[in-house]
Amino acid sequence: MIPPGSTIGILGGGQLGRMTALAAARLGYRCHVFAPETEQPAALVSAAQTRAAFDDRAALDRFAAAVDVVTLEWENVPTTTVEHLAERVPVRPGTAVLAVCQERIAEKRFVEGLGIGVTPFAPVADQAELALAVERVGLPAILKTTRLGYDGKGQTALRTPADVQGALERIGGGPAILEAFVDFAFEFSVVTARGADGSQASFDPVENRHADHVLALTLAPARLSEAQRAEAVAMAEQIAVALDLVGVLGVEMFLARDGRVLVNELAPRPHNSGHWTMDACATCQFEQLVRAVCGLPLGSPARHHDALMRNLLGFEAEAWPELLAKPGLRLHLYGKTETKPGRKMGHLNLLFPLGERPDGLDG
Ligand code: AMP
């Protein structure tokens, strides 16, 4: 057990780290952020900061000596960095989890190997393999880079045979993965936590709406049948156990039009679709991460309100005066100084009594 008063190291300096540090502070912990970027929203609310490259061994050694446990807010931290730290201090989640979640083919095979549904897929090393993959998977399909893609970056849709030509170049070359396009009713996600003692707690599944491949809205809870809800939560918890995860895991899913639940992607950290839990649940996803990595009992994930979470992208956050004036609206700003179109600057949560979220908010 790592008691309050200890220091939690966070790899990555973005808003997820920031909200983790805020939750940690509430429980009496100090945070030390390690990240290479100049602008680090997480460091602004942390006790200490190291600005260094993830391969700077000397800086990593100093960081390891200064913290009691390490977690991460970005799953693409190099595994060599995590291995180096793990020889000196507990890192949760660890390298094995990252190795699966950093590479789309490994991730899909891992999930499929658990008997959980994923869309048909095929690895694509080069143009010749792309032709074979298209034969196997069919069209329409989506070609994605195997590593470092997020928010639709490194992806291209293949709708007709004409789209196949030059597709690998459009995503910057292979290796890639071709995925059959899922005809989905909606996208949703489950954020689940697993403690060092194997205890588990999942938030209710939530519905996600994207605009230009970036999450725009989350509706809590998702409009699933009780059976689908239970199936989705069981899947997320099964994945967390199979990964031997200690921490928080976001599992992105599709509800296919034929009613099947398919897993799209895993994120072994707090997830954007879990931001609603900050205002609508007994324990939020960030506190759950702190509890998990410090070996504290997990908190209750119970939802006490229904909610709508909306990301504030780019200049949308400049509407903060009007947003603050709306009764009941909860505003979260990330303290980023540079506004760029599409950049996540903050989010808002709107709360509704249970069962009373109006329809038509998702347009
Ligand atoms: P990803 O980076 O895999 O999370 O993909 C970003 C978004 O692209 C998803 O949230 C979906 O909206 C869409 N998408 C990704 N893969 C598929 C797929 N196989 N079928 C349909 N839509 C997809």
mmCIF file of C-alpha atoms and ligand atoms in Angstrom:
data_model
loop_
_atom_site.group_PDB
_atom_site.id
_atom_site.type_symbol
_atom_site.label_atom_id
_atom_site.label_comp_id
_atom_site.label_asym_id
_atom_site.label_seq_id
_atom_site.Cartn_x
_atom_site.Cartn_y
_atom_site.Cartn_z
ATOM 1 C CA MET A 1 0.000 0.000 0.000
ATOM 2 C CA ILE A 2 1.263 3.424 -0.903
ATOM 3 C CA PRO A 3 -0.265 5.739 1.705
ATOM 4 C CA PRO A 4 -1.453 9.333 1.324
ATOM 5 C CA GLY A 5 1.527 11.671 1.596
ATOM 6 C CA SER A 6 3.449 9.566 -0.951
ATOM 7 C CA THR A 7 4.365 10.795 -4.413
ATOM 8 C CA ILE A 8 2.770 9.421 -7.571
ATOM 9 C CA GLY A 9 4.817 9.766 -10.747
ATOM 10 C CA ILE A 10 2.774 10.403 -13.888
ATOM 11 C CA LEU A 11 4.200 9.742 -17.342
ATOM 12 C CA GLY A 12 2.620 12.253 -19.718
ATOM 13 C CA GLY A 13 1.643 15.839 -19.020
ATOM 14 C CA GLY A 14 -1.775 16.265 -20.634
ATOM 15 C CA GLN A 15 -5.279 16.787 -19.281
ATOM 16 C CA LEU A 16 -5.666 13.167 -18.180
ATOM 17 C CA GLY A 17 -2.587 13.559 -16.001
ATOM 18 C CA ARG A 18 -3.905 16.889 -14.756
ATOM 19 C CA MET A 19 -7.225 15.433 -13.625
ATOM 20 C CA THR A 20 -5.394 12.459 -12.067
ATOM 21 C CA ALA A 21 -3.168 14.871 -10.131
ATOM 22 C CA LEU A 22 -6.203 16.827 -8.919
ATOM 23 C CA ALA A 23 -7.850 13.616 -7.674
ATOM 24 C CA ALA A 24 -4.569 12.528 -6.072
ATOM 25 C CA ALA A 25 -4.236 15.858 -4.270
ATOM 26 C CA ARG A 26 -7.722 15.437 -2.811
ATOM 27 C CA LEU A 27 -6.550 12.176 -1.243
ATOM 28 C CA GLY A 28 -3.393 13.763 0.149
ATOM 29 C CA TYR A 29 -0.897 12.558 -2.466
ATOM 30 C CA ARG A 30 1.734 14.574 -4.286
ATOM 31 C CA CYS A 31 2.291 14.119 -8.010
ATOM 32 C CA HIS A 32 5.439 14.410 -10.097
ATOM 33 C CA VAL A 33 4.872 14.715 -13.836
ATOM 34 C CA PHE A 34 7.433 13.436 -16.351
ATOM 35 C CA ALA A 35 6.845 14.519 -19.961
ATOM 36 C CA PRO A 36 8.794 15.975 -22.870
ATOM 37 C CA GLU A 37 6.354 18.717 -23.938
ATOM 38 C CA THR A 38 6.836 22.407 -23.188
ATOM 39 C CA GLU A 39 3.200 22.826 -22.203
ATOM 40 C CA GLN A 40 2.137 20.405 -19.469
ATOM 41 C CA PRO A 41 -1.355 21.017 -18.051
ATOM 42 C CA ALA A 42 -0.695 18.238 -15.497
ATOM 43 C CA ALA A 43 2.428 19.898 -14.135
ATOM 44 C CA LEU A 44 0.499 23.096 -13.378
ATOM 45 C CA VAL A 45 -1.362 21.242 -10.612
ATOM 46 C CA SER A 46 1.452 18.920 -9.466
ATOM 47 C CA ALA A 47 4.115 19.219 -6.786
ATOM 48 C CA ALA A 48 6.997 18.485 -9.154
ATOM 49 C CA GLN A 49 7.777 18.295 -12.844
ATOM 50 C CA THR A 50 10.513 16.801 -14.979
ATOM 51 C CA ARG A 51 10.606 18.014 -18.537
ATOM 52 C CA ALA A 52 12.746 15.487 -20.378
ATOM 53 C CA ALA A 53 12.644 13.006 -23.229
ATOM 54 C CA PHE A 54 11.324 9.531 -22.473
ATOM 55 C CA ASP A 55 14.756 8.083 -23.356
ATOM 56 C CA ASP A 56 16.711 10.372 -21.003
ATOM 57 C CA ARG A 57 18.017 7.687 -18.614
ATOM 58 C CA ALA A 58 19.549 10.121 -16.135
ATOM 59 C CA ALA A 59 16.283 12.056 -15.854
ATOM 60 C CA LEU A 60 14.338 8.791 -15.510
ATOM 61 C CA ASP A 61 16.644 7.666 -12.692
ATOM 62 C CA ARG A 62 16.141 10.931 -10.807
ATOM 63 C CA PHE A 63 12.388 10.670 -11.357
ATOM 64 C CA ALA A 64 12.298 7.050 -10.127
ATOM 65 C CA ALA A 65 14.194 8.060 -6.991
ATOM 66 C CA ALA A 66 11.734 10.879 -6.299
ATOM 67 C CA VAL A 67 8.452 8.930 -6.577
ATOM 68 C CA ASP A 68 6.820 5.964 -4.793
ATOM 69 C CA VAL A 69 4.802 4.588 -7.714
ATOM 70 C CA VAL A 70 4.453 5.460 -11.390
ATOM 71 C CA THR A 71 1.373 5.521 -13.581
ATOM 72 C CA LEU A 72 0.772 6.937 -17.027
ATOM 73 C CA GLU A 73 -1.763 9.050 -18.827
ATOM 74 C CA TRP A 74 -0.557 8.111 -22.325
ATOM 75 C CA GLU A 75 -0.301 4.486 -23.425
ATOM 76 C CA ASN A 76 2.368 5.134 -26.042
ATOM 77 C CA VAL A 77 5.172 5.842 -23.581
ATOM 78 C CA PRO A 78 8.026 3.676 -24.967
ATOM 79 C CA THR A 79 8.093 0.254 -23.286
ATOM 80 C CA THR A 80 11.865 0.670 -22.826
ATOM 81 C CA THR A 81 11.146 3.717 -20.641
ATOM 82 C CA VAL A 82 8.645 1.780 -18.569
ATOM 83 C CA GLU A 83 11.004 -1.221 -18.247
ATOM 84 C CA HIS A 84 13.797 1.055 -17.061
ATOM 85 C CA LEU A 85 11.553 2.633 -14.431
ATOM 86 C CA ALA A 86 10.035 -0.699 -13.377
ATOM 87 C CA GLU A 87 13.467 -1.918 -12.252
ATOM 88 C CA ARG A 88 13.453 0.923 -9.725
ATOM 89 C CA VAL A 89 9.838 1.622 -8.728
ATOM 90 C CA PRO A 90 6.421 -0.032 -9.257
ATOM 91 C CA VAL A 91 4.852 1.036 -12.566
ATOM 92 C CA ARG A 92 1.093 0.484 -12.865
ATOM 93 C CA PRO A 93 -0.054 -0.481 -15.417
ATOM 94 C CA GLY A 94 3.147 -2.200 -16.550
ATOM 95 C CA THR A 95 4.991 -3.019 -19.746
ATOM 96 C CA ALA A 96 2.999 -6.147 -20.629
ATOM 97 C CA VAL A 97 -0.230 -4.129 -20.751
ATOM 98 C CA LEU A 98 1.368 -1.406 -22.860
ATOM 99 C CA ALA A 99 2.849 -3.906 -25.322
ATOM 100 C CA VAL A 100 -0.676 -5.142 -26.109
ATOM 101 C CA CYS A 101 -2.311 -1.719 -26.211
ATOM 102 C CA GLN A 102 0.361 0.056 -28.283
ATOM 103 C CA GLU A 103 -0.046 -2.120 -31.348
ATOM 104 C CA ARG A 104 -3.426 -2.559 -33.001
ATOM 105 C CA ILE A 105 -2.809 -6.072 -34.373
ATOM 106 C CA ALA A 106 -1.569 -7.409 -31.020
ATOM 107 C CA GLU A 107 -4.539 -5.738 -29.344
ATOM 108 C CA LYS A 108 -7.129 -7.192 -31.745
ATOM 109 C CA ARG A 109 -5.595 -10.684 -31.478
ATOM 110 C CA PHE A 110 -5.527 -10.422 -27.693
ATOM 111 C CA VAL A 111 -9.203 -9.477 -27.491
ATOM 112 C CA GLU A 112 -10.219 -12.060 -30.093
ATOM 113 C CA GLY A 113 -8.235 -14.696 -28.175
ATOM 114 C CA LEU A 114 -10.505 -14.083 -25.188
ATOM 115 C CA GLY A 115 -13.512 -15.039 -27.296
ATOM 116 C CA ILE A 116 -14.667 -11.420 -27.458
ATOM 117 C CA GLY A 117 -16.028 -10.088 -30.744
ATOM 118 C CA VAL A 118 -13.905 -7.781 -32.909
ATOM 119 C CA THR A 119 -14.457 -6.724 -36.498
ATOM 120 C CA PRO A 120 -12.720 -8.937 -39.140
ATOM 121 C CA PHE A 121 -9.178 -7.655 -39.669
ATOM 122 C CA ALA A 122 -5.957 -8.460 -41.503
ATOM 123 C CA PRO A 123 -2.364 -7.266 -41.078
ATOM 124 C CA VAL A 124 -0.953 -5.197 -43.952
ATOM 125 C CA ALA A 125 2.833 -4.913 -44.257
ATOM 126 C CA ASP A 126 2.926 -3.611 -47.830
ATOM 127 C CA GLN A 127 0.894 -2.936 -50.992
ATOM 128 C CA ALA A 128 0.828 -6.637 -51.989
ATOM 129 C CA GLU A 129 -0.565 -7.611 -48.613
ATOM 130 C CA LEU A 130 -3.136 -4.827 -48.848
ATOM 131 C CA ALA A 131 -4.664 -6.466 -51.934
ATOM 132 C CA LEU A 132 -4.877 -9.800 -50.088
ATOM 133 C CA ALA A 133 -6.297 -8.135 -46.988
ATOM 134 C CA VAL A 134 -9.011 -6.443 -49.073
ATOM 135 C CA GLU A 135 -9.947 -9.850 -50.484
ATOM 136 C CA ARG A 136 -10.171 -11.335 -47.001
ATOM 137 C CA VAL A 137 -11.858 -8.472 -45.153
ATOM 138 C CA GLY A 138 -13.921 -6.995 -47.991
ATOM 139 C CA LEU A 139 -15.029 -3.403 -48.548
ATOM 140 C CA PRO A 140 -15.906 -1.011 -47.041
ATOM 141 C CA ALA A 141 -12.948 -1.156 -44.674
ATOM 142 C CA ILE A 142 -10.642 1.121 -42.712
ATOM 143 C CA LEU A 143 -6.872 1.024 -43.050
ATOM 144 C CA LYS A 144 -5.076 2.118 -39.869
ATOM 145 C CA THR A 145 -1.445 2.409 -38.842
ATOM 146 C CA THR A 146 -0.668 -0.232 -36.224
ATOM 147 C CA ARG A 147 0.945 2.266 -33.845
ATOM 148 C CA LEU A 148 0.411 5.795 -32.586
ATOM 149 C CA GLY A 149 -2.895 6.491 -34.311
ATOM 150 C CA TYR A 150 -5.481 8.404 -32.311
ATOM 151 C CA ASP A 151 -8.511 10.582 -32.964
ATOM 152 C CA GLY A 152 -8.667 9.300 -36.550
ATOM 153 C CA LYS A 153 -5.050 10.159 -37.334
ATOM 154 C CA GLY A 154 -3.268 7.495 -39.379
ATOM 155 C CA GLN A 155 -6.531 6.120 -40.786
ATOM 156 C CA THR A 156 -8.125 6.072 -44.202
ATOM 157 C CA ALA A 157 -11.485 4.704 -45.303
ATOM 158 C CA LEU A 158 -11.571 2.321 -48.269
ATOM 159 C CA ARG A 159 -15.056 2.414 -49.735
ATOM 160 C CA THR A 160 -14.498 1.302 -53.330
ATOM 161 C CA PRO A 161 -11.714 -0.654 -55.104
ATOM 162 C CA ALA A 162 -10.432 2.700 -56.416
ATOM 163 C CA ASP A 163 -9.635 3.775 -52.833
ATOM 164 C CA VAL A 164 -7.194 0.866 -52.398
ATOM 165 C CA GLN A 165 -4.590 2.391 -54.714
ATOM 166 C CA GLY A 166 -2.217 4.588 -52.710
ATOM 167 C CA ALA A 167 -4.035 3.891 -49.419
ATOM 168 C CA LEU A 168 -0.869 2.895 -47.546
ATOM 169 C CA GLU A 169 0.846 6.104 -48.660
ATOM 170 C CA ARG A 170 -2.133 8.111 -47.425
ATOM 171 C CA ILE A 171 -1.508 6.871 -43.880
ATOM 172 C CA GLY A 172 2.265 7.338 -44.156
ATOM 173 C CA GLY A 173 3.145 3.707 -45.024
ATOM 174 C CA GLY A 174 2.915 0.342 -43.230
ATOM 175 C CA PRO A 175 2.789 -1.630 -41.072
ATOM 176 C CA ALA A 176 -0.958 -1.283 -40.958
ATOM 177 C CA ILE A 177 -4.141 -3.156 -40.168
ATOM 178 C CA LEU A 178 -7.203 -3.415 -42.389
ATOM 179 C CA GLU A 179 -10.482 -3.579 -40.485
ATOM 180 C CA ALA A 180 -13.893 -4.367 -41.924
ATOM 181 C CA PHE A 181 -16.139 -1.337 -41.514
ATOM 182 C CA VAL A 182 -18.598 -1.930 -38.695
ATOM 183 C CA ASP A 183 -22.170 -0.947 -39.468
ATOM 184 C CA PHE A 184 -22.886 0.291 -35.960
ATOM 185 C CA ALA A 185 -26.020 1.614 -34.262
ATOM 186 C CA PHE A 186 -23.741 3.632 -31.997
ATOM 187 C CA GLU A 187 -20.333 3.648 -30.367
ATOM 188 C CA PHE A 188 -20.013 3.217 -26.650
ATOM 189 C CA SER A 189 -17.405 2.493 -24.022
ATOM 190 C CA VAL A 190 -16.833 0.959 -20.635
ATOM 191 C CA VAL A 191 -14.298 2.389 -18.207
ATOM 192 C CA THR A 192 -13.244 -0.229 -15.703
ATOM 193 C CA ALA A 193 -10.790 -0.213 -12.803
ATOM 194 C CA ARG A 194 -8.814 -3.070 -11.296
ATOM 195 C CA GLY A 195 -6.956 -2.903 -8.017
ATOM 196 C CA ALA A 196 -3.648 -4.489 -7.037
ATOM 197 C CA ASP A 197 -5.651 -7.120 -5.102
ATOM 198 C CA GLY A 198 -7.682 -8.043 -8.201
ATOM 199 C CA SER A 199 -10.822 -6.174 -7.101
ATOM 200 C CA GLN A 200 -12.790 -4.632 -9.958
ATOM 201 C CA ALA A 201 -15.257 -1.797 -10.426
ATOM 202 C CA SER A 202 -16.796 -0.634 -13.693
ATOM 203 C CA PHE A 203 -18.635 2.528 -14.567
ATOM 204 C CA ASP A 204 -21.857 2.222 -16.510
ATOM 205 C CA PRO A 205 -21.394 1.928 -20.282
ATOM 206 C CA VAL A 206 -21.762 5.289 -22.043
ATOM 207 C CA GLU A 207 -22.620 6.274 -25.585
ATOM 208 C CA ASN A 208 -20.070 8.238 -27.583
ATOM 209 C CA ARG A 209 -20.573 10.574 -30.516
ATOM 210 C CA HIS A 210 -17.607 11.598 -32.636
ATOM 211 C CA ALA A 211 -17.197 14.567 -34.953
ATOM 212 C CA ASP A 212 -14.254 14.520 -37.363
ATOM 213 C CA HIS A 213 -12.976 11.382 -35.559
ATOM 214 C CA VAL A 214 -12.698 13.245 -32.248
ATOM 215 C CA LEU A 215 -14.998 12.488 -29.331
ATOM 216 C CA ALA A 216 -17.604 15.224 -29.187
ATOM 217 C CA LEU A 217 -20.232 13.946 -26.753
ATOM 218 C CA THR A 218 -20.664 11.220 -24.186
ATOM 219 C CA LEU A 219 -24.137 10.265 -22.981
ATOM 220 C CA ALA A 220 -24.360 8.441 -19.663
ATOM 221 C CA PRO A 221 -25.770 5.857 -19.520
ATOM 222 C CA ALA A 222 -25.731 4.276 -22.993
ATOM 223 C CA ARG A 223 -29.082 3.196 -24.415
ATOM 224 C CA LEU A 224 -28.366 -0.534 -24.123
ATOM 225 C CA SER A 225 -30.600 -3.395 -23.075
ATOM 226 C CA GLU A 226 -29.813 -4.827 -19.650
ATOM 227 C CA ALA A 227 -28.318 -7.899 -21.346
ATOM 228 C CA GLN A 228 -26.086 -5.775 -23.596
ATOM 229 C CA ARG A 229 -25.031 -3.653 -20.643
ATOM 230 C CA ALA A 230 -24.053 -6.700 -18.620
ATOM 231 C CA GLU A 231 -22.267 -8.237 -21.604
ATOM 232 C CA ALA A 232 -20.232 -5.085 -22.231
ATOM 233 C CA VAL A 233 -19.204 -4.722 -18.586
ATOM 234 C CA ALA A 234 -18.281 -8.416 -18.397
ATOM 235 C CA MET A 235 -16.121 -8.024 -21.519
ATOM 236 C CA ALA A 236 -14.265 -5.018 -20.129
ATOM 237 C CA GLU A 237 -13.661 -6.770 -16.808
ATOM 238 C CA GLN A 238 -12.511 -9.949 -18.555
ATOM 239 C CA ILE A 239 -10.016 -7.913 -20.605
ATOM 240 C CA ALA A 240 -8.696 -6.169 -17.472
ATOM 241 C CA VAL A 241 -8.157 -9.538 -15.762
ATOM 242 C CA ALA A 242 -6.482 -11.053 -18.835
ATOM 243 C CA LEU A 243 -4.141 -8.050 -19.040
ATOM 244 C CA ASP A 244 -3.485 -8.382 -15.291
ATOM 245 C CA LEU A 245 -4.116 -4.653 -15.264
ATOM 246 C CA VAL A 246 -3.642 -2.534 -12.182
ATOM 247 C CA GLY A 247 -5.221 0.802 -13.001
ATOM 248 C CA VAL A 248 -8.000 2.042 -15.237
ATOM 249 C CA LEU A 249 -8.921 0.744 -18.677
ATOM 250 C CA GLY A 250 -11.159 2.377 -21.287
ATOM 251 C CA VAL A 251 -12.697 -0.139 -23.679
ATOM 252 C CA GLU A 252 -14.187 1.363 -26.831
ATOM 253 C CA MET A 253 -16.992 -0.697 -28.309
ATOM 254 C CA PHE A 254 -19.464 -0.750 -31.163
ATOM 255 C CA LEU A 255 -23.072 -1.815 -30.883
ATOM 256 C CA ALA A 256 -23.464 -3.365 -34.327
ATOM 257 C CA ARG A 257 -26.834 -2.960 -36.024
ATOM 258 C CA ASP A 258 -27.357 -6.721 -35.666
ATOM 259 C CA GLY A 259 -27.110 -6.292 -31.860
ATOM 260 C CA ARG A 260 -23.590 -7.697 -31.408
ATOM 261 C CA VAL A 261 -21.160 -5.942 -29.091
ATOM 262 C CA LEU A 262 -17.710 -5.597 -30.683
ATOM 263 C CA VAL A 263 -14.556 -4.221 -29.088
ATOM 264 C CA ASN A 264 -12.787 -1.515 -31.092
ATOM 265 C CA GLU A 265 -9.889 -0.310 -28.996
ATOM 266 C CA LEU A 266 -8.302 -0.410 -25.527
ATOM 267 C CA ALA A 267 -6.793 2.481 -23.567
ATOM 268 C CA PRO A 268 -5.040 1.453 -20.315
ATOM 269 C CA ARG A 269 -5.586 4.828 -18.624
ATOM 270 C CA PRO A 270 -8.449 7.189 -17.835
ATOM 271 C CA HIS A 271 -10.514 7.750 -20.958
ATOM 272 C CA ASN A 272 -12.131 10.859 -22.434
ATOM 273 C CA SER A 273 -15.476 9.053 -22.332
ATOM 274 C CA GLY A 274 -15.068 8.737 -18.540
ATOM 275 C CA HIS A 275 -14.985 12.473 -17.819
ATOM 276 C CA TRP A 276 -18.693 12.454 -16.906
ATOM 277 C CA THR A 277 -17.800 10.396 -13.812
ATOM 278 C CA MET A 278 -16.163 13.510 -12.273
ATOM 279 C CA ASP A 279 -19.573 14.979 -11.513
ATOM 280 C CA ALA A 280 -22.047 12.106 -11.797
ATOM 281 C CA CYS A 281 -20.509 9.177 -9.893
ATOM 282 C CA ALA A 282 -19.628 8.424 -6.294
ATOM 283 C CA THR A 283 -15.963 8.011 -7.320
ATOM 284 C CA CYS A 284 -14.545 9.417 -10.567
ATOM 285 C CA GLN A 285 -12.242 7.557 -12.960
ATOM 286 C CA PHE A 286 -9.223 9.621 -11.876
ATOM 287 C CA GLU A 287 -9.672 8.863 -8.186
ATOM 288 C CA GLN A 288 -10.201 5.226 -9.142
ATOM 289 C CA LEU A 289 -6.790 5.259 -10.889
ATOM 290 C CA VAL A 290 -5.138 6.767 -7.811
ATOM 291 C CA ARG A 291 -6.787 4.170 -5.574
ATOM 292 C CA ALA A 292 -5.794 1.300 -7.879
ATOM 293 C CA VAL A 293 -2.136 2.248 -8.319
ATOM 294 C CA CYS A 294 -1.698 3.060 -4.610
ATOM 295 C CA GLY A 295 -3.268 -0.209 -3.464
ATOM 296 C CA LEU A 296 -6.231 1.492 -1.769
ATOM 297 C CA PRO A 297 -9.704 -0.048 -1.926
ATOM 298 C CA LEU A 298 -11.527 0.937 -5.133
ATOM 299 C CA GLY A 299 -14.387 3.380 -4.676
ATOM 300 C CA SER A 300 -17.997 2.908 -5.673
ATOM 301 C CA PRO A 301 -18.551 3.585 -9.381
ATOM 302 C CA ALA A 302 -22.277 4.117 -8.759
ATOM 303 C CA ARG A 303 -23.930 6.735 -10.982
ATOM 304 C CA HIS A 304 -25.949 9.245 -8.979
ATOM 305 C CA HIS A 305 -26.964 11.331 -12.016
ATOM 306 C CA ASP A 306 -27.364 10.757 -15.708
ATOM 307 C CA ALA A 307 -25.016 12.985 -17.647
ATOM 308 C CA LEU A 308 -23.946 14.510 -20.885
ATOM 309 C CA MET A 309 -20.260 15.274 -21.344
ATOM 310 C CA ARG A 310 -19.255 17.596 -24.146
ATOM 311 C CA ASN A 311 -15.654 18.230 -25.138
ATOM 312 C CA LEU A 312 -14.680 21.856 -25.648
ATOM 313 C CA LEU A 313 -12.454 21.833 -28.703
ATOM 314 C CA GLY A 314 -10.318 24.748 -29.855
ATOM 315 C CA PHE A 315 -12.041 28.109 -29.558
ATOM 316 C CA GLU A 316 -15.233 26.553 -28.123
ATOM 317 C CA ALA A 317 -13.673 26.954 -24.692
ATOM 318 C CA GLU A 318 -13.799 30.730 -25.132
ATOM 319 C CA ALA A 319 -17.517 30.473 -24.391
ATOM 320 C CA TRP A 320 -16.613 29.907 -20.714
ATOM 321 C CA PRO A 321 -18.410 33.051 -19.447
ATOM 322 C CA GLU A 322 -21.748 31.903 -20.891
ATOM 323 C CA LEU A 323 -21.126 28.315 -19.821
ATOM 324 C CA LEU A 324 -20.371 29.337 -16.242
ATOM 325 C CA ALA A 325 -23.639 31.262 -16.160
ATOM 326 C CA LYS A 326 -25.700 28.123 -16.852
ATOM 327 C CA PRO A 327 -27.035 26.685 -13.613
ATOM 328 C CA GLY A 328 -26.006 23.094 -13.039
ATOM 329 C CA LEU A 329 -23.420 23.014 -15.807
ATOM 330 C CA ARG A 330 -20.044 21.808 -14.563
ATOM 331 C CA LEU A 331 -17.100 23.327 -16.404
ATOM 332 C CA HIS A 332 -13.609 21.808 -16.525
ATOM 333 C CA LEU A 333 -10.820 23.755 -18.224
ATOM 334 C CA TYR A 334 -7.366 22.309 -18.762
ATOM 335 C CA GLY A 335 -5.274 25.462 -18.459
ATOM 336 C CA LYS A 336 -3.739 25.133 -21.928
ATOM 337 C CA THR A 337 -2.312 28.399 -23.189
ATOM 338 C CA GLU A 338 -2.236 27.620 -26.882
ATOM 339 C CA THR A 339 -5.629 27.252 -28.574
ATOM 340 C CA LYS A 340 -5.580 25.237 -31.787
ATOM 341 C CA PRO A 341 -8.601 24.123 -33.813
ATOM 342 C CA GLY A 342 -9.681 20.689 -32.566
ATOM 343 C CA ARG A 343 -7.411 20.781 -29.483
ATOM 344 C CA LYS A 344 -9.088 19.507 -26.315
ATOM 345 C CA MET A 345 -9.221 22.635 -24.123
ATOM 346 C CA GLY A 346 -11.794 21.492 -21.587
ATOM 347 C CA HIS A 347 -15.115 19.744 -21.195
ATOM 348 C CA LEU A 348 -18.463 20.312 -19.574
ATOM 349 C CA ASN A 349 -20.786 17.983 -17.753
ATOM 350 C CA LEU A 350 -24.528 18.461 -17.663
ATOM 351 C CA LEU A 351 -26.317 16.461 -15.000
ATOM 352 C CA PHE A 352 -29.864 15.071 -14.975
ATOM 353 C CA PRO A 353 -31.778 13.144 -12.318
ATOM 354 C CA LEU A 354 -31.508 9.393 -12.993
ATOM 355 C CA GLY A 355 -33.664 8.384 -15.937
ATOM 356 C CA GLU A 356 -34.442 11.991 -16.888
ATOM 357 C CA ARG A 357 -31.856 12.813 -19.538
ATOM 358 C CA PRO A 358 -33.881 14.285 -22.410
ATOM 359 C CA ASP A 359 -33.671 12.677 -25.832
ATOM 360 C CA GLY A 360 -32.414 14.778 -28.683
ATOM 361 C CA LEU A 361 -29.303 16.053 -26.904
ATOM 362 C CA ASP A 362 -27.025 14.082 -29.163
ATOM 363 C CA GLY A 363 -27.522 16.003 -32.403
HETATM 364 P P1 AMP B 1 -9.997 4.366 -33.454
HETATM 365 O O1 AMP B 1 -8.776 5.218 -33.584
HETATM 366 O O2 AMP B 1 -9.762 2.936 -33.792
HETATM 367 O O3 AMP B 1 -10.682 4.540 -32.123
HETATM 368 O O4 AMP B 1 -11.024 4.934 -34.535
HETATM 369 C C1 AMP B 1 -11.553 6.236 -34.457
HETATM 370 C C2 AMP B 1 -13.005 6.236 -34.897
HETATM 371 O O5 AMP B 1 -13.118 5.785 -36.265
HETATM 372 C C3 AMP B 1 -13.897 5.295 -34.112
HETATM 373 O O6 AMP B 1 -14.321 5.872 -32.908
HETATM 374 C C4 AMP B 1 -15.024 5.077 -35.103
HETATM 375 O O7 AMP B 1 -15.877 6.211 -35.153
HETATM 376 C C5 AMP B 1 -14.299 5.002 -36.419
HETATM 377 N N1 AMP B 1 -13.925 3.607 -36.697
HETATM 378 C C6 AMP B 1 -12.756 3.028 -36.371
HETATM 379 N N2 AMP B 1 -12.718 1.739 -36.750
HETATM 380 C C7 AMP B 1 -13.905 1.471 -37.341
HETATM 381 C C8 AMP B 1 -14.470 0.311 -37.953
HETATM 382 N N3 AMP B 1 -13.798 -0.835 -38.068
HETATM 383 N N4 AMP B 1 -15.722 0.434 -38.449
HETATM 384 C C9 AMP B 1 -16.411 1.591 -38.366
HETATM 385 N N5 AMP B 1 -15.928 2.713 -37.815
HETATM 386 C C10 AMP B 1 -14.683 2.681 -37.306
#
